[in-house]
CSV table of C-alpha atoms in Angstrom, one decimal:
chain,number,residue,atom,x,y,z
A,20,MET,CA,40.3,41.6,6.3
A,21,PRO,CA,37.1,39.7,5.1
A,22,ARG,CA,36.7,39.0,1.4
A,23,GLN,CA,34.4,41.2,-0.5
A,24,THR,CA,31.8,39.6,-2.8
A,25,ALA,CA,29.2,40.5,-5.3
A,26,ALA,CA,27.3,37.3,-4.7
A,27,THR,CA,23.5,37.8,-4.3
A,28,VAL,CA,20.5,35.9,-3.2
A,29,ALA,CA,19.7,35.3,-6.8
A,30,ASP,CA,23.1,33.7,-7.3
A,31,LEU,CA,22.4,31.4,-4.3
A,32,LEU,CA,18.9,30.4,-5.6
A,33,ALA,CA,20.4,29.7,-9.0
A,34,LEU,CA,22.8,27.2,-7.5
A,35,LEU,CA,19.8,25.5,-5.7
A,36,GLY,CA,17.7,25.6,-8.8
A,37,ASP,CA,16.9,21.9,-9.3
A,38,GLY,CA,15.7,21.4,-5.7
A,39,ASP,CA,18.6,19.0,-4.7
A,40,PRO,CA,20.2,19.8,-1.3
A,41,VAL,CA,23.7,21.3,-1.7
A,42,PRO,CA,26.3,21.2,1.1
A,43,ALA,CA,27.2,24.5,2.7
A,44,GLY,CA,30.8,24.0,1.8
A,45,VAL,CA,30.0,23.6,-1.9
A,46,LEU,CA,28.0,26.8,-1.9
A,47,VAL,CA,30.8,28.7,-0.2
A,48,GLU,CA,33.2,27.5,-2.9
A,49,GLN,CA,31.0,28.1,-5.9
A,50,LEU,CA,29.8,31.5,-4.7
A,51,GLY,CA,33.3,32.5,-3.6
A,52,VAL,CA,32.2,33.7,-0.2
A,53,SER,CA,32.9,33.0,3.4
A,54,ARG,CA,30.5,31.0,5.6
A,55,PRO,CA,29.3,34.1,7.4
A,56,VAL,CA,28.4,35.7,4.1
A,57,LEU,CA,26.6,32.5,3.1
A,58,ALA,CA,24.6,32.7,6.3
A,59,ARG,CA,23.7,36.3,5.5
A,60,LEU,CA,22.5,35.4,2.0
A,61,VAL,CA,20.4,32.5,3.4
A,62,ALA,CA,18.9,34.9,6.0
A,63,GLU,CA,18.1,37.4,3.2
A,64,ALA,CA,16.4,34.6,1.2
A,65,GLY,CA,14.1,33.9,4.1
A,66,GLU,CA,11.4,31.3,3.4
A,67,ARG,CA,12.7,30.6,-0.1
A,68,ILE,CA,15.5,28.4,1.3
A,69,LEU,CA,15.3,25.5,3.7
A,70,ARG,CA,18.2,24.4,5.9
A,71,LEU,CA,18.8,20.6,6.2
A,72,GLY,CA,21.1,19.1,8.8
A,73,LYS,CA,23.5,20.7,11.3
A,74,ALA,CA,27.1,21.9,11.6
A,75,ARG,CA,29.4,20.5,8.9
A,76,ALA,CA,26.6,18.3,7.6
A,77,THR,CA,24.4,21.4,6.8
A,78,HIS,CA,22.8,21.4,3.4
A,79,TYR,CA,20.5,24.0,1.8
A,80,ALA,CA,17.7,23.5,-0.7
A,81,ALA,CA,15.3,25.8,-2.4
A,82,ARG,CA,11.6,25.5,-1.5
A,83,ALA,CA,8.9,25.1,-4.1
A,84,THR,CA,7.6,28.1,-5.9
A,85,ALA,CA,6.7,31.0,-3.6
A,86,GLY,CA,2.9,31.7,-3.4
A,87,THR,CA,1.9,28.1,-3.1
A,88,SER,CA,1.6,25.9,0.0
A,89,ASN,CA,4.9,24.1,0.5
A,90,ALA,CA,4.8,22.8,4.1
A,91,TRP,CA,2.3,20.5,5.8
A,92,PRO,CA,2.2,18.8,9.2
A,93,LEU,CA,2.4,15.0,9.2
A,94,PHE,CA,0.2,13.3,11.8
A,95,ARG,CA,-0.3,9.7,12.9
A,96,MET,CA,-3.7,8.4,14.0
A,97,ARG,CA,-2.8,6.0,16.8
A,98,ALA,CA,-4.7,2.7,17.5
A,99,ASP,CA,-6.8,4.5,20.1
A,100,ALA,CA,-7.8,7.1,17.5
A,101,THR,CA,-5.8,9.9,19.1
A,102,LEU,CA,-3.4,12.0,17.0
A,103,GLN,CA,0.4,12.3,17.2
A,104,GLU,CA,2.3,15.0,15.3
A,105,LEU,CA,5.3,13.4,13.6
A,106,GLY,CA,6.9,16.4,11.9
A,107,THR,CA,6.6,18.6,8.8
A,108,LEU,CA,6.9,17.8,5.1
A,109,HIS,CA,8.4,20.5,3.0
A,110,ALA,CA,8.1,20.8,-0.7
A,111,LEU,CA,11.3,21.7,-2.6
A,112,ARG,CA,11.8,22.8,-6.2
A,113,GLY,CA,11.7,20.1,-8.8
A,114,ASP,CA,9.1,18.0,-6.9
A,115,ARG,CA,11.6,17.1,-4.2
A,116,PHE,CA,10.7,16.9,-0.6
A,117,HIS,CA,12.2,17.0,2.9
A,118,PHE,CA,10.6,15.5,6.0
A,119,GLN,CA,11.6,17.3,9.2
A,120,PRO,CA,10.7,15.1,12.2
A,121,SER,CA,9.5,16.6,15.5
A,122,GLY,CA,10.9,13.7,17.5
A,123,GLU,CA,12.7,10.4,16.9
A,124,SER,CA,11.4,8.7,13.8
A,125,PRO,CA,14.3,6.8,12.4
A,126,ASN,CA,12.2,4.6,10.1
A,127,LEU,CA,10.5,7.7,8.5
A,128,THR,CA,13.7,9.7,8.2
A,129,ARG,CA,15.8,6.8,6.8
A,130,SER,CA,16.8,8.5,3.6
A,131,VAL,CA,17.1,7.2,0.1
A,132,ASP,CA,19.8,9.8,-0.3
A,133,ALA,CA,22.9,10.9,1.6
A,134,VAL,CA,20.9,13.7,3.3
A,135,SER,CA,18.6,12.5,6.1
A,136,GLY,CA,14.9,13.2,5.5
A,137,TYR,CA,15.4,14.2,1.9
A,138,PHE,CA,13.5,12.5,-0.9
A,139,PRO,CA,13.8,13.0,-4.7
A,140,GLY,CA,10.1,12.5,-5.1
A,141,LEU,CA,7.1,11.9,-2.8
A,142,PRO,CA,8.4,10.2,0.4
A,143,TRP,CA,8.1,6.4,0.2
A,144,PHE,CA,6.1,6.3,3.4
A,145,LEU,CA,3.3,8.2,1.6
A,146,ASP,CA,3.4,6.1,-1.5
A,147,ASP,CA,0.5,3.9,-0.5
A,148,LEU,CA,-1.7,6.9,0.0
A,149,ARG,CA,-1.7,7.7,-3.7
A,150,PRO,CA,-5.0,6.8,-5.4
A,151,GLN,CA,-4.6,3.8,-7.7
A,152,GLY,CA,-6.4,0.9,-9.2
A,153,PHE,CA,-10.2,0.6,-9.5
A,154,LEU,CA,-11.1,3.0,-6.7
A,155,GLY,CA,-8.3,5.4,-7.6
A,156,ARG,CA,-9.7,5.9,-11.1
A,157,THR,CA,-13.1,6.3,-9.6
A,158,LEU,CA,-11.9,9.0,-7.2
A,159,ALA,CA,-10.1,10.9,-10.0
A,160,HIS,CA,-13.2,10.8,-12.2
A,161,ARG,CA,-15.6,11.9,-9.5
A,162,MET,CA,-13.4,14.4,-7.5
A,163,GLY,CA,-10.9,15.6,-10.2
A,164,ARG,CA,-12.7,18.9,-10.9
A,165,GLN,CA,-13.3,19.6,-7.2
A,166,LEU,CA,-9.7,19.0,-6.4
A,167,GLY,CA,-8.4,20.8,-9.4
A,168,VAL,CA,-6.6,17.7,-10.9
A,169,PRO,CA,-7.2,15.8,-14.1
A,170,GLU,CA,-10.2,13.4,-14.1
A,171,ASP,CA,-8.0,10.9,-15.9
A,172,LEU,CA,-5.7,9.3,-13.3
A,173,THR,CA,-3.1,8.4,-15.9
A,174,ARG,CA,-2.5,12.2,-16.5
A,175,TRP,CA,-1.6,13.0,-12.9
A,176,GLN,CA,1.7,14.6,-12.0
A,177,VAL,CA,3.4,14.7,-8.6
A,178,ARG,CA,1.5,17.8,-7.5
A,179,ASP,CA,-1.9,16.2,-8.4
A,180,THR,CA,-1.0,13.1,-6.3
A,181,LEU,CA,0.0,15.3,-3.5
A,182,THR,CA,-3.3,17.2,-3.7
A,183,ALA,CA,-5.2,14.0,-3.3
A,184,ILE,CA,-3.0,12.8,-0.4
A,185,LEU,CA,-3.7,16.2,1.3
A,186,HIS,CA,-7.4,15.4,1.1
A,187,GLY,CA,-6.9,11.9,2.6
A,188,GLY,CA,-5.8,9.9,-0.4
A,189,THR,CA,-6.5,6.2,-0.1
A,190,GLY,CA,-6.7,6.3,3.7
A,191,MET,CA,-4.3,3.4,3.9
A,192,GLY,CA,-2.3,3.1,7.1
A,193,ASP,CA,-2.1,5.7,9.9
A,194,LEU,CA,-0.4,8.7,8.3
A,195,LEU,CA,-2.4,11.9,7.7
A,196,LEU,CA,-0.8,14.8,5.8
A,197,GLY,CA,-2.2,18.2,6.4
A,198,GLN,CA,-5.3,19.8,7.9
A,199,PHE,CA,-7.9,18.4,5.4
A,200,ALA,CA,-6.7,14.8,5.7
A,201,VAL,CA,-7.0,15.1,9.5
A,202,GLU,CA,-10.4,16.6,9.4
A,203,ARG,CA,-11.7,13.9,7.0
A,204,ALA,CA,-10.3,11.1,9.2
A,205,LEU,CA,-11.9,12.6,12.3
A,206,ALA,CA,-15.2,13.0,10.5
A,207,GLU,CA,-15.1,9.3,9.4
A,208,LEU,CA,-14.6,8.3,13.0
A,209,ASP,CA,-17.7,10.0,14.2
A,210,THR,CA,-20.0,9.4,11.2
A,211,PRO,CA,-18.6,6.9,8.7
A,212,THR,CA,-20.0,7.5,5.2
A,213,ASP,CA,-19.9,3.7,4.7
A,214,ALA,CA,-21.6,2.7,7.9
A,215,VAL,CA,-23.8,-0.4,7.8
A,216,THR,CA,-25.2,-3.0,10.3
A,217,PRO,CA,-24.8,-6.8,9.6
A,218,ALA,CA,-28.5,-7.0,8.9
A,219,GLN,CA,-28.4,-4.2,6.3
A,220,ARG,CA,-25.5,-5.7,4.3
A,221,ALA,CA,-27.8,-7.8,2.0
A,222,GLN,CA,-29.5,-4.7,0.8
A,223,ARG,CA,-26.8,-2.1,1.1
A,224,TYR,CA,-23.9,-4.0,-0.5
A,225,PRO,CA,-25.7,-4.6,-3.8
A,226,ALA,CA,-26.6,-0.9,-4.0
A,227,TRP,CA,-23.1,0.1,-3.2
A,228,ALA,CA,-21.7,-2.3,-5.8
A,229,ARG,CA,-23.9,-0.7,-8.5
A,230,GLU,CA,-22.7,2.8,-7.4
A,231,ALA,CA,-19.1,1.7,-7.4
A,232,LEU,CA,-19.4,0.3,-10.9
A,233,ALA,CA,-21.2,3.6,-12.0
A,234,GLY,CA,-18.2,5.6,-10.8
A,235,GLU,CA,-19.2,6.6,-7.3
A,236,GLU,CA,-16.7,6.3,-4.5
A,237,ILE,CA,-18.0,4.3,-1.4
A,238,GLY,CA,-15.8,5.0,1.6
A,239,SER,CA,-12.0,5.3,1.3
A,240,SER,CA,-10.1,3.8,-1.5
A,241,PRO,CA,-7.3,1.3,-1.1
A,242,GLY,CA,-5.7,0.2,-4.3
A,243,GLY,CA,-6.3,-2.8,-6.5
A,244,GLU,CA,-8.1,-3.7,-9.7
A,245,GLN,CA,-10.9,-5.9,-8.4
A,246,PRO,CA,-14.2,-4.0,-8.1
A,247,LYS,CA,-14.6,-3.1,-4.4
A,248,PHE,CA,-15.9,-0.6,-1.8
A,249,THR,CA,-15.3,-0.1,1.9
A,250,ALA,CA,-17.7,-0.6,4.8
A,251,THR,CA,-17.7,0.2,8.5
A,252,VAL,CA,-19.8,-2.5,10.1
A,253,ASP,CA,-21.5,-1.7,13.3
A,254,THR,CA,-22.5,-4.8,15.2
A,255,GLY,CA,-24.1,-2.9,18.1
A,256,ARG,CA,-21.3,-3.9,20.5
A,257,SER,CA,-18.4,-2.8,18.3
A,258,ARG,CA,-17.4,-1.6,14.9
A,259,TYR,CA,-14.9,-2.8,12.3
A,260,ALA,CA,-13.6,-1.5,9.0
A,261,ALA,CA,-13.8,-3.8,6.0
A,262,LEU,CA,-12.9,-3.9,2.3
A,263,VAL,CA,-15.7,-5.5,0.3
A,264,LYS,CA,-14.9,-7.1,-3.1
A,265,PHE,CA,-17.7,-8.3,-5.4
A,266,ALA,CA,-18.3,-10.3,-8.5
A,267,PRO,CA,-20.2,-8.6,-11.3
A,268,PRO,CA,-24.0,-9.1,-11.0
A,269,ASP,CA,-24.8,-11.2,-14.1
A,270,GLU,CA,-25.1,-14.8,-15.1
A,271,GLY,CA,-22.2,-14.9,-17.5
A,272,GLN,CA,-19.4,-17.3,-17.3
A,273,ALA,CA,-16.9,-14.6,-16.3
A,274,ALA,CA,-19.1,-13.4,-13.5
A,275,ARG,CA,-19.5,-17.0,-12.1
A,276,ARG,CA,-15.7,-17.5,-12.3
A,277,TRP,CA,-15.1,-14.3,-10.3
A,278,ALA,CA,-17.6,-15.4,-7.7
A,279,GLU,CA,-15.8,-18.7,-7.3
A,280,LEU,CA,-12.4,-16.9,-7.1
A,281,LEU,CA,-13.7,-14.8,-4.2
A,282,ALA,CA,-14.7,-18.0,-2.5
A,283,CYS,CA,-11.2,-19.3,-3.2
A,284,GLU,CA,-9.7,-16.2,-1.6
A,285,HIS,CA,-11.8,-16.8,1.5
A,286,LEU,CA,-10.6,-20.4,1.7
A,287,ALA,CA,-7.0,-19.5,1.1
A,288,LEU,CA,-6.9,-16.9,4.0
A,289,ASN,CA,-8.6,-19.5,6.3
A,290,CYS,CA,-5.9,-22.1,5.3
A,291,LEU,CA,-3.1,-19.7,6.1
A,292,ARG,CA,-4.5,-19.0,9.5
A,293,ASP,CA,-5.0,-22.7,10.2
A,294,ALA,CA,-1.4,-23.2,9.3
A,295,GLY,CA,-0.3,-20.6,11.8
A,296,LEU,CA,0.3,-17.5,9.7
A,297,ASP,CA,-1.4,-14.2,10.1
A,298,ALA,CA,-4.0,-13.6,7.4
A,299,ALA,CA,-6.8,-11.1,7.0
A,300,GLU,CA,-10.2,-12.2,8.4
A,301,SER,CA,-12.9,-12.6,5.7
A,302,GLU,CA,-16.5,-13.5,5.3
A,303,LEU,CA,-18.5,-14.6,2.2
A,304,ILE,CA,-21.8,-12.9,1.8
A,305,GLN,CA,-24.2,-14.2,-0.8
A,306,THR,CA,-27.2,-12.2,-2.1
A,307,ASP,CA,-29.6,-12.9,-4.9
A,308,GLY,CA,-27.4,-11.2,-7.5
A,309,HIS,CA,-23.9,-10.9,-6.0
A,310,THR,CA,-21.2,-12.7,-4.2
A,311,PHE,CA,-19.3,-10.4,-1.8
A,312,LEU,CA,-16.1,-11.1,0.1
A,313,GLU,CA,-15.8,-8.8,3.1
A,314,VAL,CA,-12.2,-8.6,4.3
A,315,ARG,CA,-11.5,-6.9,7.6
A,316,ARG,CA,-8.9,-4.2,7.3
A,317,PHE,CA,-5.8,-4.8,9.4
A,318,ASP,CA,-4.8,-1.1,9.2
A,319,ARG,CA,-7.9,-0.2,11.3
A,320,MET,CA,-8.6,-1.2,14.9
A,321,PRO,CA,-11.9,-2.8,15.9
A,322,GLY,CA,-14.0,-0.7,18.1
A,323,THR,CA,-12.0,2.6,18.1
A,324,LEU,CA,-11.5,2.6,14.3
A,325,GLY,CA,-8.0,3.9,15.2
A,326,ARG,CA,-5.2,3.0,12.8
A,327,ARG,CA,-2.1,1.0,12.3
A,328,GLY,CA,0.8,1.9,10.0
A,329,PHE,CA,1.1,0.3,6.6
A,330,VAL,CA,3.7,0.3,3.8
A,331,SER,CA,3.6,-2.0,0.8
A,332,LEU,CA,6.6,-4.1,-0.2
A,333,LEU,CA,6.4,-2.2,-3.5
A,334,ALA,CA,6.9,1.2,-1.9
A,335,LEU,CA,9.7,0.0,0.4
A,336,ASP,CA,11.4,-1.9,-2.4
A,337,THR,CA,11.2,0.9,-4.9
A,338,ALA,CA,12.8,3.3,-2.5
A,339,PHE,CA,15.6,1.1,-1.0
A,340,ILE,CA,16.2,-1.9,-3.2
A,341,GLY,CA,14.9,-1.0,-6.7
A,342,GLU,CA,15.3,-4.3,-8.6
A,343,GLY,CA,11.8,-4.5,-9.9
A,344,PRO,CA,9.4,-7.5,-10.0
A,345,ARG,CA,10.6,-10.7,-8.4
A,346,ASP,CA,9.5,-13.3,-5.9
A,347,TRP,CA,8.6,-12.3,-2.3
A,348,GLY,CA,11.2,-14.7,-0.9
A,349,LEU,CA,14.1,-13.0,-2.7
A,350,ALA,CA,12.7,-9.5,-1.8
A,351,GLY,CA,12.6,-10.6,1.8
A,352,GLU,CA,16.3,-11.7,1.8
A,353,GLN,CA,17.2,-8.3,0.4
A,354,LEU,CA,15.1,-6.4,3.0
A,355,LEU,CA,16.7,-8.5,5.7
A,356,ALA,CA,20.2,-7.6,4.5
A,357,ALA,CA,19.2,-3.9,4.5
A,358,HIS,CA,18.1,-4.3,8.2
A,359,TRP,CA,14.4,-3.5,7.5
A,360,ILE,CA,13.0,-6.9,8.7
A,361,GLU,CA,14.0,-9.8,10.9
A,362,ARG,CA,14.9,-13.4,9.9
A,363,GLY,CA,11.6,-14.8,10.8
A,364,THR,CA,9.8,-12.2,8.6
A,365,ALA,CA,11.9,-13.1,5.6
A,366,ASP,CA,11.1,-16.8,6.1
A,367,ILE,CA,7.4,-16.1,6.2
A,368,MET,CA,7.7,-14.1,3.0
A,369,ALA,CA,9.3,-17.1,1.3
A,370,ARG,CA,6.5,-19.4,2.7
A,371,LEU,CA,3.8,-17.1,1.3
A,372,HIS,CA,5.6,-17.0,-2.0
A,373,TRP,CA,5.5,-20.8,-2.3
A,374,PHE,CA,2.0,-21.1,-1.0
A,375,GLY,CA,0.9,-18.6,-3.7
A,376,ARG,CA,2.7,-20.6,-6.4
A,377,PHE,CA,1.0,-23.8,-5.2
A,378,ILE,CA,-2.5,-22.3,-5.4
A,379,GLY,CA,-1.9,-20.6,-8.7
A,380,ASN,CA,-1.6,-17.0,-7.6
A,381,SER,CA,-0.1,-15.4,-10.7
A,382,ASP,CA,-0.6,-11.9,-9.2
A,383,MET,CA,2.0,-11.8,-6.4
A,384,HIS,CA,3.4,-8.5,-7.4
A,385,LEU,CA,5.2,-6.4,-4.7
A,386,GLY,CA,2.0,-4.3,-4.0
A,387,ASN,CA,0.2,-7.4,-2.7
A,388,LEU,CA,2.3,-7.8,0.4
A,389,GLY,CA,2.8,-5.2,3.2
A,390,PHE,CA,4.3,-4.3,6.5
A,391,HIS,CA,3.2,-2.4,9.6
A,392,LEU,CA,5.2,0.8,9.9
A,393,PRO,CA,6.4,1.8,13.4
A,394,ASP,CA,8.7,4.7,14.1
A,395,THR,CA,11.6,2.5,14.9
A,396,GLY,CA,12.8,-1.1,14.7
A,397,PRO,CA,12.2,-3.9,12.2
A,398,LEU,CA,9.0,-3.9,10.3
A,399,PRO,CA,6.4,-6.5,11.2
A,400,LEU,CA,4.6,-8.3,8.3
A,401,CYS,CA,1.0,-7.5,7.8
A,402,PRO,CA,-1.6,-10.2,7.6
A,403,ALA,CA,-1.6,-11.9,4.2
A,404,TYR,CA,-4.2,-10.6,1.7
A,405,ASP,CA,-5.2,-10.8,-1.9
A,406,MET,CA,-4.2,-14.5,-2.0
A,407,LEU,CA,-6.2,-16.5,-4.6
A,408,PRO,CA,-5.6,-18.6,-7.8
A,409,MET,CA,-5.4,-15.6,-10.1
A,410,TYR,CA,-4.2,-17.7,-13.0
A,411,LEU,CA,-7.8,-18.7,-13.4
A,412,ALA,CA,-9.1,-15.1,-13.5
A,413,PRO,CA,-11.0,-14.0,-16.6
A,414,SER,CA,-9.0,-11.7,-18.9
A,415,ARG,CA,-9.6,-8.0,-19.0
A,416,THR,CA,-11.8,-8.5,-22.0
A,417,GLY,CA,-14.0,-11.1,-20.1
A,418,ILE,CA,-12.5,-14.2,-21.7
A,419,VAL,CA,-12.6,-17.1,-19.2
A,420,ARG,CA,-9.3,-19.0,-19.1
A,421,PRO,CA,-9.4,-22.8,-19.2
A,422,ALA,CA,-9.2,-24.5,-15.9
A,423,SER,CA,-5.8,-26.0,-16.6
A,424,PRO,CA,-3.6,-27.7,-14.0
A,425,LEU,CA,-0.9,-25.8,-12.2
A,426,PRO,CA,2.4,-25.3,-14.0
A,427,LEU,CA,5.0,-25.9,-11.2
A,428,ALA,CA,8.7,-25.2,-11.7
A,429,ALA,CA,11.7,-26.2,-9.6
A,430,PRO,CA,13.1,-23.6,-7.2
A,431,ALA,CA,15.5,-21.1,-8.8
A,432,ARG,CA,17.8,-20.8,-5.8
A,433,GLY,CA,18.9,-22.9,-2.8
A,434,GLY,CA,17.5,-22.9,0.7
A,435,GLN,CA,13.9,-23.3,-0.4
A,436,LEU,CA,13.1,-26.9,0.6
A,437,PRO,CA,11.8,-26.1,4.2
A,438,HIS,CA,9.5,-23.4,2.7
A,439,ILE,CA,8.3,-25.7,0.0
A,440,ALA,CA,7.4,-28.4,2.6
A,441,TRP,CA,5.4,-25.9,4.7
A,442,ALA,CA,3.6,-24.2,1.8
A,443,ALA,CA,2.7,-27.5,0.1
A,444,ASP,CA,1.0,-28.8,3.3
A,445,ALA,CA,-1.1,-25.6,3.5
A,446,ALA,CA,-1.8,-25.7,-0.2
A,447,LEU,CA,-3.0,-29.3,-0.1
A,448,ARG,CA,-5.5,-28.3,2.5
A,449,PHE,CA,-6.6,-25.4,0.3
A,450,TRP,CA,-7.3,-27.5,-2.8
A,451,GLN,CA,-9.2,-30.0,-0.6
A,452,ALA,CA,-11.2,-27.2,0.8
A,453,VAL,CA,-12.0,-26.0,-2.8
A,454,ALA,CA,-13.1,-29.5,-3.7
A,455,ASP,CA,-15.4,-29.7,-0.6
A,456,SER,CA,-16.8,-26.1,-0.8
A,457,HIS,CA,-20.5,-25.6,-1.7
A,458,HIS,CA,-19.5,-22.2,-3.1
A,459,ILE,CA,-17.5,-23.9,-5.9
A,460,THR,CA,-20.2,-25.4,-8.1
A,461,SER,CA,-18.6,-25.5,-11.6
A,462,PRO,CA,-17.5,-29.0,-12.6
A,463,GLU,CA,-14.3,-27.8,-14.2
A,464,LEU,CA,-13.1,-26.2,-10.9
A,465,ASN,CA,-14.1,-29.2,-8.9
A,466,GLN,CA,-12.1,-31.4,-11.2
A,467,LEU,CA,-9.2,-29.0,-11.2
A,468,ALA,CA,-9.0,-29.0,-7.4
A,469,GLY,CA,-8.3,-32.7,-7.4
A,470,GLU,CA,-5.7,-32.4,-10.2
A,471,ASN,CA,-3.9,-29.6,-8.5
A,472,HIS,CA,-4.0,-31.4,-5.2
A,473,ALA,CA,-2.2,-34.3,-6.8
A,474,ALA,CA,0.3,-32.0,-8.6
A,475,VAL,CA,1.2,-30.2,-5.4
A,476,ALA,CA,1.6,-33.5,-3.5
A,477,THR,CA,3.9,-34.9,-6.2
A,478,PHE,CA,6.0,-31.8,-6.3
A,479,ALA,CA,6.3,-31.8,-2.5
A,480,ARG,CA,7.3,-35.4,-2.4
A,481,ARG,CA,10.0,-34.9,-4.9
A,482,PHE,CA,11.5,-31.7,-3.4
A,483,ALA,CA,10.6,-31.8,0.3
A,484,GLY,CA,10.8,-35.6,1.0
């Protein structure tokens, strides 16, 4: 004779109160009911409860508060600008989420928890869509009231970030969450708000720089602190998407230093490509009042303006490794051990780390390196970006740091000598290019280029032979 029970839907929802998935067996035990009774309670709860998994691996979780939107389709914009539906993201109680794929997407469903597709916060693969940095603050200030979120980005909660992502977020990568993000992406394909021809850049870029500094958002908004805007350059034969950084338009020492650092970034990317590594393509554009560095976006396809997936090392590391700031080489070894990347990718990460050290890039945080994000298989490394001697950057208060020689330290762990040899060779070419560049006019940086060239050569001779 079946057991009688007084368990109710309210009792079931109370056990699922914090949003974490609970195994069906645990619910049966805690409610004191049979599995058929549990199935009946779940059916009575209707849309308030979400089932995760199958058979003995079945878990249940409570959806986010009724009366609010709590499920959205996730799309990918392919390289040819067509759309692929990947699945549905469900919001659970307590700012938890579950991604339910419509097909095979093992990379996206690789869970940070025991339950496949469950995430204790926003899924890691959406993390780079959250507004951040210079343009993120601009978006919050300009669009906060319209979106119903605080105009101060530092006050945003998970739901505020989700709201922005549902309206397109930063536009990084190929993932689009919900109807409005898809509509915005399609509109940008047809009539980009940041469209410009090569001949118009000398006039449009200074105007867009002024608007960006005044708080207007020009185009989509990848992260980063350097003042920037986006552009879609129409050459007449094709189109390409670009991120445009700029130095402040004044004659002060800090502005001149930033202009020379943009030139250094252009030279560093060229040196990496010459050395055989993939790096973002860039172009320096000089106007009467500004220096612009136009960097072609590697998450957009030339011509079609279709997209390629992107996930930053920071987002991936936070979700699956979680050891905080450290050098890219060590992070690469850990991702290799976790079967996210291949051996060759880890080696390139180590080379980029040492190249950055040899050119004085003091800003090699985990957000400044990224991967393409396919549905399955190891993640390919994106082209290098944001590679420049940031140890020479003016402070946030505008104080220009002295052009002092590089502080070079011995490797902290073994196995680095081949990477040191490769990176030193590329860095020597970089410092020579800085010394020869007509964009680098300050005597102190010209002198520093020679001193750093000698310092890198000495270091390499001692460690790499």
